[in-house]
Amino acid sequence: MTVRSRLPQRPEGNRLHPITPWRRAWAPIAGLTAFAVQDFERTRGWFEELTVGWLILGFAAVIPAAAAYGFFSWWFTSYVVTDTELRIRTGLVFRRVAHIRLDRIQAVDVSRPLLARIAQVAKLKLDVVGTEAKDELAYLGEREAVALRAELLARAGGMAPDAAPEVGEAPARELLRVRSGTLIVGLLLLGGVWAALAAVLVIPTLIYLATESLWPTLAVALPLLGGVWASSIGRFLTEYDWTVAESPDGLRIDHGLLDRDHATVPPGRVQYVRISEPLLWRRRGWVRVELEIAGAAKGKGGVLLPVATREDAAGVLARVLPGVDLAAAAGAATPPPKRSRWCAPVRRCGYAHGVTGTVFVTRYGLLRRRTELVPHAKVQSVRFGQGPWQRRMRLANVSVDHGANGWAEARLRDEEEARALVAAQAERSRTGRREAGPERWLTGPAQ
Amino acid sequence: MTTATEAHRSPGERWRGVEGALLRLRRLVLLCALLPLALLAGLLPGLLAGAVWSLWALPPLAGAAWGWGALARNWRSWRYAERADDLLIAHGVQWRKTTVVPYGRMQLVEVTSGPLERRYGLARLQLHTAAATTDATVPGLTPAEAERLRDRLTELGEARSAGL
């Protein structure tokens, strides 16, 4: 009997790249190592009792177990693309089949961490509404991942099922590329980076002076250093060579120096855009643009542009949200009435709110000024809120909830204006939805 | 209801309040929590340290008296209106809130009823949209009204359904 026929029946469908088991095998070994490091004293105690024979026996048990785990989890993972959905089967003991409806796909990411790049494989991640974690296929061959992404997007966009598999990559037109110089200067002009650096220098020194012992100092310094790394060099590595391109599939975002990441956001999926202007960037007219789509993990909204001039950002934004003019949106925002100084004397200076034909605009923040845009078509509900003190001052807040689990709030507006705004916004989001593009963007406009 | 909010309503909206049983239920819960506390606070120090210490019973009693009125005000503030294209829910006395949910945005309409609510013949209607921050709950409906509203909202939602 051959080995093959003894193996359990393999689910039908496409397989992941054969390199996947090696990545999976790391999990038990890493777990063992983490355990050994964490409980260092006891492990050393064990090692004193251990003989070479036992050690070899241990490894002889762990490594095949890890390899078997990796192999079988790879063996039982497969995916199938049908006309309407992507099915991913996983699970060694607990079988799981994820049916992902293609018309519900909000974004498709292809990420290639450094080691995967060396091995020429890639990870495909899907943002779908209603799932907590991103569903992912890891790993696929690089070419296979790109082809699958093109096929998924073509099918999701409503292309005829027969044509979809051969459609290939849609042509892309580059909109903007962030130069490394700009990125570095932008990072150096962020107060947060310097504050973190100062914290790393000051806090461990103080602790060392107080305790005169190295261990607590290191215990504090290491997480702080990690924070500095993440906010400066780590961020540079992620945001290096940031490219935004436009294609019929939607917006393409490519970035990364060591780990290359790619995201495709199909048209009409953007729920919310935030433009932030840190204090020291304002003189140069630089902005950072972040966007949120439904289904993305909460608080992990995507970045559209790490740093760009206002004009460039406006140009890209006009492609992301058709009909949105950044200058007009910023111009439409008006500050709250003067009497709001009795509610928030300092913060009110940053507040502003306005409405254009396509978006709901709010602004807040003193040092880092943030402008939030929510397209009328994406407004899920409108809320009016008023506290006791605000009622005395005849002021109120209006929030609009968007589909990416967040909201934008127009703060401290005049009460009459706020009530009118709630009514008008409900009306606008209704008409806005009618004019919005179809869910399947390659088909014609909605009937 | 105060006249200040009355003035802002357009004539076309027909607001409905919630059932009186909700107020009775909430008052019962209030008394069940505070009266035993008052008894405990009055008896224990009174017996152990002297009669004057049983005055500790007063704060819980005062709380119960204030809560009695506050619950009535809060109960009166709860109201909802079905408009042509959206549902309005308003509540709050000190912190006033109004939520507008367009029918086309509803993903799920839920009617729940706990054991205590069932005893009082009450049900609670909750609307879910794609935004988890949407806070649209109507407590204190009769089960029949909750079901009527659920069916009507579902029907309207299907007719006006819009994607994300």
Coordinates of C-alpha atoms in Angstrom, one line a residue:
Chain A
M1 CA 0.0 0.0 0.0
T2 CA 1.3 3.4 -0.8
V3 CA 1.6 6.2 1.7
R4 CA -0.8 8.3 -0.4
S5 CA -3.7 6.0 -0.2
R6 CA -3.4 5.7 3.6
L7 CA -3.8 9.4 4.1
P8 CA -7.2 10.6 5.0
Q9 CA -9.4 11.9 2.1
R10 CA -8.3 15.3 1.1
P11 CA -10.9 18.0 0.6
E12 CA -11.3 18.9 -3.0
G13 CA -10.2 22.4 -4.2
N14 CA -7.1 24.3 -4.7
R15 CA -4.2 23.9 -2.2
L16 CA -1.9 26.3 -0.6
H17 CA 1.7 26.5 -1.5
P18 CA 3.8 23.5 -0.3
I19 CA 6.0 25.8 1.8
T20 CA 3.1 26.4 4.2
P21 CA 3.7 23.3 6.5
W22 CA 7.1 24.7 7.3
R23 CA 5.6 27.9 8.5
R24 CA 3.0 26.0 10.5
A25 CA 5.7 23.8 12.1
W26 CA 7.1 26.8 13.7
A27 CA 4.1 27.2 16.0
P28 CA 4.9 24.3 18.4
I29 CA 8.6 24.9 18.4
A30 CA 8.0 28.6 19.1
G31 CA 5.6 27.6 21.8
L32 CA 8.2 25.3 23.5
T33 CA 10.8 28.0 23.2
A34 CA 8.6 30.7 24.7
F35 CA 7.8 28.3 27.6
A36 CA 11.4 27.6 28.2
V37 CA 12.3 31.3 28.2
Q38 CA 9.4 32.4 30.3
D39 CA 10.1 29.9 33.0
F40 CA 13.9 30.2 32.8
E41 CA 14.9 28.9 36.3
R42 CA 12.8 25.8 36.1
T43 CA 14.0 25.0 32.7
R44 CA 17.6 25.3 33.8
G45 CA 16.8 23.0 36.7
W46 CA 15.5 20.5 34.2
F47 CA 18.5 20.7 32.0
E48 CA 20.8 19.9 34.9
E49 CA 18.9 16.6 35.3
L50 CA 18.7 16.0 31.6
T51 CA 21.1 13.7 29.9
V52 CA 22.0 13.9 26.3
G53 CA 19.9 10.9 25.6
W54 CA 16.7 12.4 27.1
L55 CA 17.3 15.6 25.2
I56 CA 17.6 13.7 21.9
L57 CA 14.5 11.8 22.8
G58 CA 12.6 15.0 23.5
F59 CA 13.6 16.5 20.2
A60 CA 12.7 13.2 18.5
A61 CA 9.2 13.6 19.9
V62 CA 8.6 17.3 19.4
I63 CA 10.0 17.8 15.9
P64 CA 8.0 15.0 14.2
A65 CA 4.9 16.1 16.1
A66 CA 5.4 19.7 14.9
A67 CA 6.0 18.5 11.4
A68 CA 3.0 16.3 11.4
Y69 CA 0.8 19.1 12.7
G70 CA 2.1 21.4 10.0
F71 CA 1.6 18.8 7.3
F72 CA -1.9 17.9 8.3
S73 CA -3.1 21.4 8.7
W74 CA -1.8 22.1 5.3
W75 CA -3.3 18.9 3.9
F76 CA -6.8 19.8 5.2
T77 CA -6.8 23.4 4.0
S78 CA -8.2 24.1 0.5
Y79 CA -10.1 26.8 -1.2
V80 CA -12.5 26.9 -4.1
V81 CA -13.8 29.9 -6.0
T82 CA -17.3 29.5 -7.3
D83 CA -19.5 32.1 -9.2
T84 CA -20.8 33.7 -6.0
E85 CA -18.4 32.7 -3.2
L86 CA -15.0 31.8 -2.0
R87 CA -14.9 28.6 0.1
I88 CA -12.1 28.0 2.5
R89 CA -11.9 24.7 4.3
T90 CA -9.6 24.4 7.2
G91 CA -9.2 22.5 10.4
L92 CA -7.5 19.2 11.4
V93 CA -9.8 18.2 14.3
F94 CA -12.5 20.9 14.1
R95 CA -13.4 21.3 10.5
R96 CA -14.4 24.8 9.4
V97 CA -15.7 25.9 6.0
A98 CA -15.9 29.6 5.5
H99 CA -18.2 30.7 2.7
I100 CA -17.3 34.2 1.7
R101 CA -19.8 36.0 -0.5
L102 CA -17.8 37.7 -3.3
D103 CA -20.2 40.7 -3.5
R104 CA -19.5 41.4 0.2
I105 CA -15.8 41.7 -0.2
Q106 CA -14.7 45.1 1.0
A107 CA -11.0 44.9 0.2
V108 CA -8.4 42.3 -0.8
D109 CA -4.9 42.5 0.5
V110 CA -1.8 40.6 -0.6
S111 CA 1.0 40.8 1.9
R112 CA 4.5 39.4 1.6
P113 CA 6.5 39.4 4.8
L114 CA 10.3 39.4 4.4
L115 CA 10.7 35.6 4.7
A116 CA 7.8 35.0 2.4
R117 CA 9.4 37.3 -0.2
I118 CA 12.5 35.2 0.0
A119 CA 10.5 32.0 -0.6
Q120 CA 8.4 33.8 -3.3
V121 CA 5.1 33.2 -1.6
A122 CA 2.3 35.6 -0.5
K123 CA -0.6 35.8 1.9
L124 CA -4.0 36.8 0.6
K125 CA -6.3 38.5 3.1
L126 CA -10.0 39.4 2.6
D127 CA -12.0 42.1 4.4
V128 CA -15.6 40.9 4.6
V129 CA -18.4 42.6 6.4
G130 CA -19.4 40.9 9.6
T131 CA -16.3 38.8 10.3
E132 CA -14.1 39.7 13.2
A133 CA -10.7 38.6 11.9
K134 CA -9.6 38.8 8.3
D135 CA -10.0 35.6 6.4
E136 CA -6.7 34.7 4.9
L137 CA -5.1 32.3 2.6
A138 CA -1.5 31.8 3.6
Y139 CA 0.6 31.0 1.7
L140 CA 0.0 31.0 -2.0
G141 CA 2.6 31.2 -4.7
E142 CA 3.2 34.9 -5.6
R143 CA 1.8 34.6 -9.1
E144 CA -1.1 32.5 -7.9
A145 CA -2.0 35.1 -5.3
V146 CA -2.0 37.9 -7.8
A147 CA -4.1 35.9 -10.2
L148 CA -6.5 34.9 -7.5
R149 CA -6.9 38.5 -6.4
A150 CA -7.7 39.5 -10.0
E151 CA -10.2 36.8 -10.3
L152 CA -11.9 37.5 -7.0
L153 CA -12.1 41.2 -7.8
A154 CA -13.4 40.5 -11.3
R155 CA -16.1 38.2 -10.0
A156 CA -17.0 40.5 -7.1
G157 CA -17.3 43.4 -9.6
G158 CA -19.9 41.5 -11.5
M159 CA -17.9 40.3 -14.5
A160 CA -19.4 37.3 -16.4
P161 CA -18.3 34.1 -14.7
D162 CA -16.7 32.6 -17.8
A163 CA -14.5 35.5 -18.4
A164 CA -13.4 36.0 -14.8
P165 CA -10.7 33.4 -14.5
E166 CA -8.7 34.6 -17.5
V167 CA -9.2 38.3 -16.9
G168 CA -5.8 38.8 -15.3
E169 CA -4.6 41.9 -13.6
A170 CA -6.5 45.1 -14.5
P171 CA -4.3 47.9 -15.7
A172 CA -3.3 50.4 -13.0
R173 CA -2.4 54.0 -13.3
E174 CA -0.1 55.5 -10.7
L175 CA -1.6 58.4 -8.8
L176 CA 1.0 59.2 -6.2
R177 CA 4.3 57.9 -4.9
V178 CA 5.6 59.1 -1.5
R179 CA 9.3 60.0 -1.7
S180 CA 11.5 58.6 1.1
G181 CA 12.8 62.1 1.9
T182 CA 9.3 63.4 2.6
L183 CA 8.5 60.4 4.7
I184 CA 11.6 60.9 6.9
V185 CA 11.1 64.6 7.3
G186 CA 7.5 63.9 8.1
L187 CA 8.4 61.4 10.8
L188 CA 11.0 63.8 12.3
L189 CA 8.4 66.5 12.5
L190 CA 6.1 64.4 14.7
G191 CA 6.0 65.3 18.3
G192 CA 5.1 61.8 19.3
V193 CA 8.4 60.3 18.1
W194 CA 10.4 62.8 20.1
A195 CA 8.2 62.4 23.2
A196 CA 8.8 58.6 23.0
L197 CA 12.5 59.1 22.6
A198 CA 12.6 61.4 25.6
A199 CA 10.7 58.9 27.6
V200 CA 13.2 56.2 26.7
L201 CA 16.1 58.4 27.9
V202 CA 14.5 59.8 31.0
I203 CA 12.3 57.1 32.6
P204 CA 14.9 54.2 32.7
T205 CA 17.6 56.7 34.0
L206 CA 15.3 57.7 36.8
I207 CA 14.5 54.1 37.6
Y208 CA 18.2 53.2 37.6
L209 CA 19.0 56.1 40.0
A210 CA 16.2 55.0 42.3
T211 CA 16.8 51.3 42.4
E212 CA 20.4 51.0 41.3
S213 CA 19.7 47.7 39.8
L214 CA 19.9 46.7 36.2
W215 CA 16.9 44.4 35.8
P216 CA 14.0 46.7 36.6
T217 CA 15.6 49.3 34.4
L218 CA 15.8 46.9 31.5
A219 CA 12.2 45.7 32.1
V220 CA 11.0 49.2 31.7
A221 CA 13.4 50.3 28.9
L222 CA 12.7 47.4 26.5
P223 CA 9.0 48.0 26.0
L224 CA 9.7 51.7 25.7
L225 CA 12.3 51.0 23.1
G226 CA 9.8 48.8 21.3
G227 CA 7.4 51.8 21.3
V228 CA 10.0 54.1 19.9
W229 CA 10.9 51.6 17.2
A230 CA 7.3 51.1 16.2
S231 CA 6.6 54.8 16.0
S232 CA 9.7 55.8 14.1
I233 CA 11.8 53.2 12.3
G234 CA 9.1 50.6 12.2
R235 CA 6.7 53.1 10.7
F236 CA 9.3 54.1 8.1
L237 CA 9.8 50.5 7.1
T238 CA 6.1 50.0 6.7
E239 CA 5.4 53.3 4.9
Y240 CA 8.5 53.2 2.6
D241 CA 7.8 53.5 -1.1
W242 CA 4.1 54.2 -0.5
T243 CA 2.3 54.0 -3.9
V244 CA -1.3 54.7 -4.7
A245 CA -2.6 53.6 -8.0
E246 CA -5.9 53.6 -9.7
S247 CA -7.4 50.7 -11.7
P248 CA -10.9 49.6 -12.7
D249 CA -10.8 47.2 -9.7
G250 CA -10.4 50.1 -7.3
L251 CA -7.6 51.7 -5.5
R252 CA -4.3 50.0 -5.2
I253 CA -2.0 50.7 -2.3
D254 CA 1.5 49.2 -2.2
H255 CA 4.0 49.9 0.5
G256 CA 6.8 48.5 2.7
L257 CA 10.6 48.1 2.6
L258 CA 11.1 44.6 4.1
D259 CA 7.5 43.4 4.3
R260 CA 5.7 44.4 1.1
D261 CA 2.0 44.9 1.5
H262 CA -0.6 45.4 -1.1
A263 CA -4.3 46.4 -0.7
T264 CA -7.0 46.8 -3.2
V265 CA -10.1 48.8 -2.2
P266 CA -12.9 48.4 -4.7
P267 CA -14.9 51.5 -5.7
G268 CA -17.5 52.7 -3.4
R269 CA -16.2 50.8 -0.3
V270 CA -14.8 53.7 1.6
Q271 CA -17.0 54.5 4.6
Y272 CA -14.9 57.2 6.3
V273 CA -11.9 59.3 5.7
R274 CA -9.8 61.2 8.2
I275 CA -7.3 63.8 7.3
S276 CA -4.9 64.6 10.1
E277 CA -2.5 67.6 10.2
P278 CA 0.1 67.4 13.0
L279 CA 1.1 70.8 14.3
L280 CA 4.6 70.8 12.7
W281 CA 3.3 69.6 9.3
R282 CA 0.9 72.5 8.9
R283 CA 3.5 75.0 7.8
R284 CA 4.5 72.7 5.0
G285 CA 0.9 71.9 4.1
W286 CA 1.3 68.2 4.7
V287 CA -1.4 65.9 5.7
R288 CA -1.9 62.2 6.5
V289 CA -5.0 60.5 5.1
E290 CA -6.6 57.5 6.7
L291 CA -9.7 55.6 5.5
E292 CA -12.0 53.0 6.9
I293 CA -13.9 50.3 5.2
A294 CA -16.5 48.0 6.6
G295 CA -15.2 44.7 7.9
A296 CA -11.7 45.9 8.7
A297 CA -10.6 45.1 12.3
K298 CA -11.8 47.8 14.6
G299 CA -9.3 50.6 15.1
K300 CA -7.0 49.2 12.4
G301 CA -8.2 51.6 9.8
G302 CA -6.1 51.6 6.7
V303 CA -3.8 54.4 5.7
L304 CA -4.4 56.0 2.4
L305 CA -1.4 58.4 2.4
P306 CA 1.2 58.5 5.2
V307 CA 2.3 62.0 4.2
A308 CA 1.4 64.1 1.2
T309 CA 0.8 67.8 0.4
R310 CA -2.7 69.0 0.7
E311 CA -3.1 69.3 -3.1
D312 CA -1.9 65.8 -3.8
A313 CA -4.1 64.4 -1.0
A314 CA -7.1 66.3 -2.6
G315 CA -6.3 64.8 -5.9
V316 CA -6.2 61.2 -4.6
L317 CA -9.2 61.8 -2.4
A318 CA -11.2 62.9 -5.5
R319 CA -10.6 59.5 -7.0
V320 CA -11.5 57.6 -3.7
L321 CA -14.7 59.5 -3.1
P322 CA -15.9 60.8 -6.4
G323 CA -17.3 64.3 -6.3
V324 CA -15.5 65.2 -3.1
D325 CA -13.4 68.4 -3.2
L326 CA -11.2 68.6 -0.1
A327 CA -10.8 72.4 -0.3
A328 CA -14.6 72.8 -0.6
A329 CA -15.2 70.4 2.3
A330 CA -12.7 72.2 4.5
G331 CA -14.2 75.5 3.4
A332 CA -17.8 74.4 4.3
A333 CA -16.8 73.8 7.9
T334 CA -17.9 76.6 10.2
P335 CA -16.9 76.9 13.9
P336 CA -19.5 76.5 16.7
P337 CA -21.2 79.6 18.1
K338 CA -19.3 81.9 20.4
R339 CA -21.2 80.9 23.5
S340 CA -19.8 77.3 23.2
R341 CA -16.7 78.7 25.1
W342 CA -18.7 78.1 28.3
C343 CA -18.8 74.4 27.4
A344 CA -15.2 73.8 26.2
P345 CA -13.2 77.0 26.3
V346 CA -10.1 75.7 24.7
R347 CA -11.1 72.7 22.7
R348 CA -13.9 74.5 20.9
C349 CA -11.2 76.4 18.9
G350 CA -10.6 73.1 17.0
Y351 CA -14.2 72.3 16.4
A352 CA -15.9 72.9 13.1
H353 CA -18.6 71.3 11.0
G354 CA -20.0 71.6 7.6
V355 CA -21.9 69.7 4.9
T356 CA -21.2 69.6 1.2
G357 CA -23.3 67.9 -1.5
T358 CA -21.5 64.6 -1.0
V359 CA -20.0 64.5 2.5
F360 CA -20.6 65.2 6.2
V361 CA -17.5 67.1 7.5
T362 CA -16.4 67.6 11.0
R363 CA -13.1 68.9 12.4
Y364 CA -11.5 68.7 15.9
G365 CA -8.2 68.8 17.6
L366 CA -5.9 71.6 18.5
L367 CA -2.4 70.4 18.0
R368 CA -3.2 67.6 15.6
R369 CA -6.1 68.9 13.6
R370 CA -8.3 66.1 12.2
T371 CA -10.9 66.5 9.5
E372 CA -13.4 63.7 9.2
L373 CA -15.4 63.0 6.1
V374 CA -18.4 60.6 5.9
P375 CA -20.1 60.3 2.5
H376 CA -23.8 60.8 2.9
A377 CA -24.4 57.5 1.2
K378 CA -22.6 55.7 4.0
V379 CA -24.5 57.2 6.9
Q380 CA -26.1 54.3 8.9
S381 CA -27.9 56.4 11.5
V382 CA -27.9 59.9 12.9
R383 CA -27.8 60.8 16.6
F384 CA -28.6 63.9 18.4
G385 CA -27.2 64.3 21.9
Q386 CA -27.5 67.1 24.5
G387 CA -26.3 67.2 28.1
P388 CA -27.7 69.4 30.9
W389 CA -25.1 72.1 30.6
Q390 CA -25.4 72.1 26.8
R391 CA -29.1 72.5 27.1
R392 CA -28.7 75.7 29.2
M393 CA -26.3 77.0 26.5
R394 CA -28.7 75.9 23.8
L395 CA -26.0 73.7 22.2
A396 CA -26.1 70.1 21.0
N397 CA -23.9 67.5 19.4
V398 CA -24.8 65.6 16.2
S399 CA -23.1 62.3 15.4
V400 CA -23.4 60.2 12.2
D401 CA -22.6 56.5 12.4
H402 CA -20.9 54.9 9.4
G403 CA -20.6 51.3 8.4
A404 CA -17.0 50.8 9.6
N405 CA -18.0 50.8 13.2
G406 CA -17.3 54.4 14.0
W407 CA -18.9 57.8 13.9
A408 CA -18.1 61.4 13.2
E409 CA -19.4 64.0 15.6
A410 CA -20.3 67.6 15.0
R411 CA -19.8 69.1 18.4
L412 CA -21.4 72.1 20.2
R413 CA -23.7 73.2 17.4
D414 CA -26.5 75.6 18.0
E415 CA -29.6 73.7 19.1
E416 CA -31.9 74.8 16.3
E417 CA -29.2 74.1 13.8
A418 CA -28.5 70.7 15.2
R419 CA -32.2 69.7 15.1
A420 CA -32.4 70.9 11.5
L421 CA -29.2 69.0 10.7
V422 CA -30.5 65.7 12.1
A423 CA -33.6 66.0 9.8
A424 CA -31.6 67.1 6.8
Q425 CA -28.9 64.5 7.3
A426 CA -31.4 61.7 7.4
E427 CA -32.8 63.0 4.1
R428 CA -29.4 63.5 2.5
S429 CA -28.2 60.0 3.4
R430 CA -31.4 58.7 1.8
T431 CA -30.9 60.5 -1.5
G432 CA -27.1 60.0 -1.4
R433 CA -27.7 56.2 -1.3
R434 CA -29.9 56.4 -4.4
E435 CA -27.1 58.1 -6.3
A436 CA -24.3 55.8 -5.0
G437 CA -22.7 53.4 -7.5
P438 CA -23.8 49.7 -7.6
E439 CA -22.4 47.1 -5.2
R440 CA -21.0 45.2 -8.2
W441 CA -19.0 48.0 -9.7
L442 CA -18.4 46.6 -13.2
T443 CA -22.1 46.4 -13.9
G444 CA -23.9 49.5 -14.9
P445 CA -25.5 52.1 -12.5
A446 CA -28.2 50.8 -10.2
Q447 CA -31.6 50.6 -11.6
Chain B
M1 CA -42.8 66.1 28.3
T2 CA -41.3 69.5 28.3
T3 CA -42.5 72.2 25.9
A4 CA -39.0 72.9 24.7
T5 CA -38.8 69.6 22.8
E6 CA -42.5 69.8 21.8
A7 CA -41.8 73.0 19.7
H8 CA -39.2 71.2 17.6
R9 CA -41.5 68.5 16.3
S10 CA -43.0 68.8 12.9
P11 CA -46.7 68.2 12.8
G12 CA -46.4 65.1 10.6
E13 CA -44.7 63.0 13.2
R14 CA -46.8 60.8 15.4
W15 CA -44.8 60.1 18.6
R16 CA -45.7 57.1 20.7
G17 CA -44.7 56.6 24.3
V18 CA -43.8 53.4 26.0
E19 CA -46.1 51.2 28.2
G20 CA -46.9 52.3 31.8
A21 CA -45.9 48.8 32.9
L22 CA -42.3 49.7 32.2
L23 CA -42.4 52.4 34.9
R24 CA -44.0 50.0 37.4
L25 CA -41.3 47.4 36.6
R26 CA -38.5 49.9 37.1
R27 CA -39.9 51.2 40.3
L28 CA -40.2 47.7 41.6
V29 CA -36.6 47.0 40.8
L30 CA -35.6 50.3 42.5
L31 CA -37.6 49.5 45.7
C32 CA -36.3 45.9 45.8
A33 CA -32.8 47.3 45.7
L34 CA -33.1 50.2 48.1
L35 CA -35.6 49.2 50.7
P36 CA -33.7 46.2 52.0
L37 CA -30.6 48.4 52.0
A38 CA -32.4 51.0 54.0
L39 CA -33.6 48.4 56.5
L40 CA -30.1 47.0 56.9
A41 CA -28.5 50.5 57.2
G42 CA -31.1 51.4 59.8
L43 CA -31.2 48.2 61.9
L44 CA -27.6 47.2 62.2
P45 CA -26.0 50.4 63.4
G46 CA -29.2 51.1 65.4
L47 CA -28.9 47.8 67.3
L48 CA -25.1 47.8 67.7
A49 CA -24.3 51.5 68.4
G50 CA -27.4 53.2 69.5
A51 CA -30.8 54.4 68.3
V52 CA -29.4 57.6 66.7
W53 CA -27.2 55.6 64.3
S54 CA -30.3 54.2 62.6
L55 CA -30.5 57.5 60.8
W56 CA -28.2 55.8 58.3
A57 CA -31.4 54.5 56.8
L58 CA -32.2 57.9 55.5
P59 CA -29.8 58.1 52.5
P60 CA -31.2 55.0 50.8
L61 CA -34.7 56.2 51.6
A62 CA -34.0 59.6 50.1
G63 CA -32.4 57.8 47.1
A64 CA -35.6 55.8 46.6
A65 CA -37.8 58.9 46.8
W66 CA -35.7 60.7 44.3
G67 CA -35.5 57.7 42.0
W68 CA -39.3 57.3 42.2
G69 CA -39.7 60.7 40.6
A70 CA -36.6 60.4 38.3
L71 CA -37.9 57.1 36.8
A72 CA -41.2 58.7 36.0
R73 CA -39.5 61.6 34.2
N74 CA -37.2 59.2 32.4
W75 CA -40.2 57.0 31.5
R76 CA -42.1 60.0 30.0
S77 CA -39.0 60.9 27.9
W78 CA -39.0 57.6 26.0
R79 CA -40.8 57.9 22.7
Y80 CA -40.5 56.8 19.1
A81 CA -42.1 57.8 15.8
E82 CA -42.4 55.9 12.5
R83 CA -41.8 58.3 9.7
A84 CA -42.1 57.7 6.0
D85 CA -38.5 56.7 5.6
D86 CA -37.0 56.4 9.0
L87 CA -37.6 55.5 12.6
L88 CA -37.0 58.1 15.3
I89 CA -36.2 57.2 18.9
A90 CA -35.8 59.8 21.6
H91 CA -35.1 59.5 25.3
G92 CA -33.3 61.2 28.2
V93 CA -34.2 63.9 30.6
Q94 CA -30.8 65.5 31.5
W95 CA -28.8 63.8 28.7
R96 CA -31.2 63.9 25.7
K97 CA -30.7 61.6 22.8
T98 CA -32.4 61.3 19.6
T99 CA -31.5 58.5 17.1
V100 CA -32.7 58.5 13.5
V101 CA -32.4 55.1 11.7
P102 CA -33.4 55.0 8.0
Y103 CA -35.4 51.8 7.2
G104 CA -33.0 50.9 4.4
R105 CA -30.1 50.7 6.8
M106 CA -31.5 48.2 9.2
Q107 CA -29.7 44.9 9.1
L108 CA -31.5 43.1 11.9
V109 CA -34.5 43.8 14.1
E110 CA -34.6 42.0 17.4
V111 CA -37.4 41.6 20.0
T112 CA -36.3 40.4 23.4
S113 CA -38.2 39.9 26.6
G114 CA -36.6 38.8 29.9
P115 CA -38.5 36.9 32.6
L116 CA -39.4 40.0 34.6
E117 CA -40.4 41.9 31.5
R118 CA -42.6 38.9 30.5
R119 CA -44.4 39.0 33.8
Y120 CA -45.2 42.6 33.2
G121 CA -46.2 41.9 29.6
L122 CA -43.3 43.9 28.1
A123 CA -40.9 43.4 25.2
R124 CA -37.9 45.3 24.0
L125 CA -37.2 46.1 20.4
Q126 CA -33.6 46.6 19.2
L127 CA -32.5 47.7 15.8
H128 CA -29.1 46.9 14.4
T129 CA -27.4 48.6 11.5
A130 CA -24.0 48.0 10.0
A131 CA -22.6 50.5 12.5
A132 CA -22.3 49.0 16.0
T133 CA -22.5 52.5 17.5
T134 CA -26.1 52.9 16.4
D135 CA -27.9 53.0 19.7
A136 CA -31.5 52.2 18.8
T137 CA -33.5 50.4 21.5
V138 CA -37.1 50.8 22.5
P139 CA -37.9 49.2 25.9
G140 CA -41.4 48.8 27.3
L141 CA -43.5 47.8 24.3
T142 CA -46.4 45.3 24.5
P143 CA -45.4 42.1 22.8
A144 CA -48.1 42.7 20.2
E145 CA -46.8 46.2 19.4
A146 CA -43.2 45.0 19.4
E147 CA -44.1 42.3 16.9
R148 CA -46.1 44.7 14.7
L149 CA -43.2 47.1 14.7
R150 CA -40.7 44.4 13.9
D151 CA -42.8 43.1 11.0
R152 CA -43.4 46.6 9.7
L153 CA -39.7 47.6 10.0
T154 CA -38.5 44.4 8.3
E155 CA -41.0 44.9 5.5
L156 CA -40.0 48.6 5.0
G157 CA -36.3 47.6 5.4
E158 CA -36.6 45.1 2.6
A159 CA -38.4 47.5 0.4
R160 CA -35.8 50.3 0.9
S161 CA -32.8 48.0 1.4
A162 CA -29.5 49.6 0.4
G163 CA -26.0 48.1 0.5
L164 CA -23.3 49.3 2.8

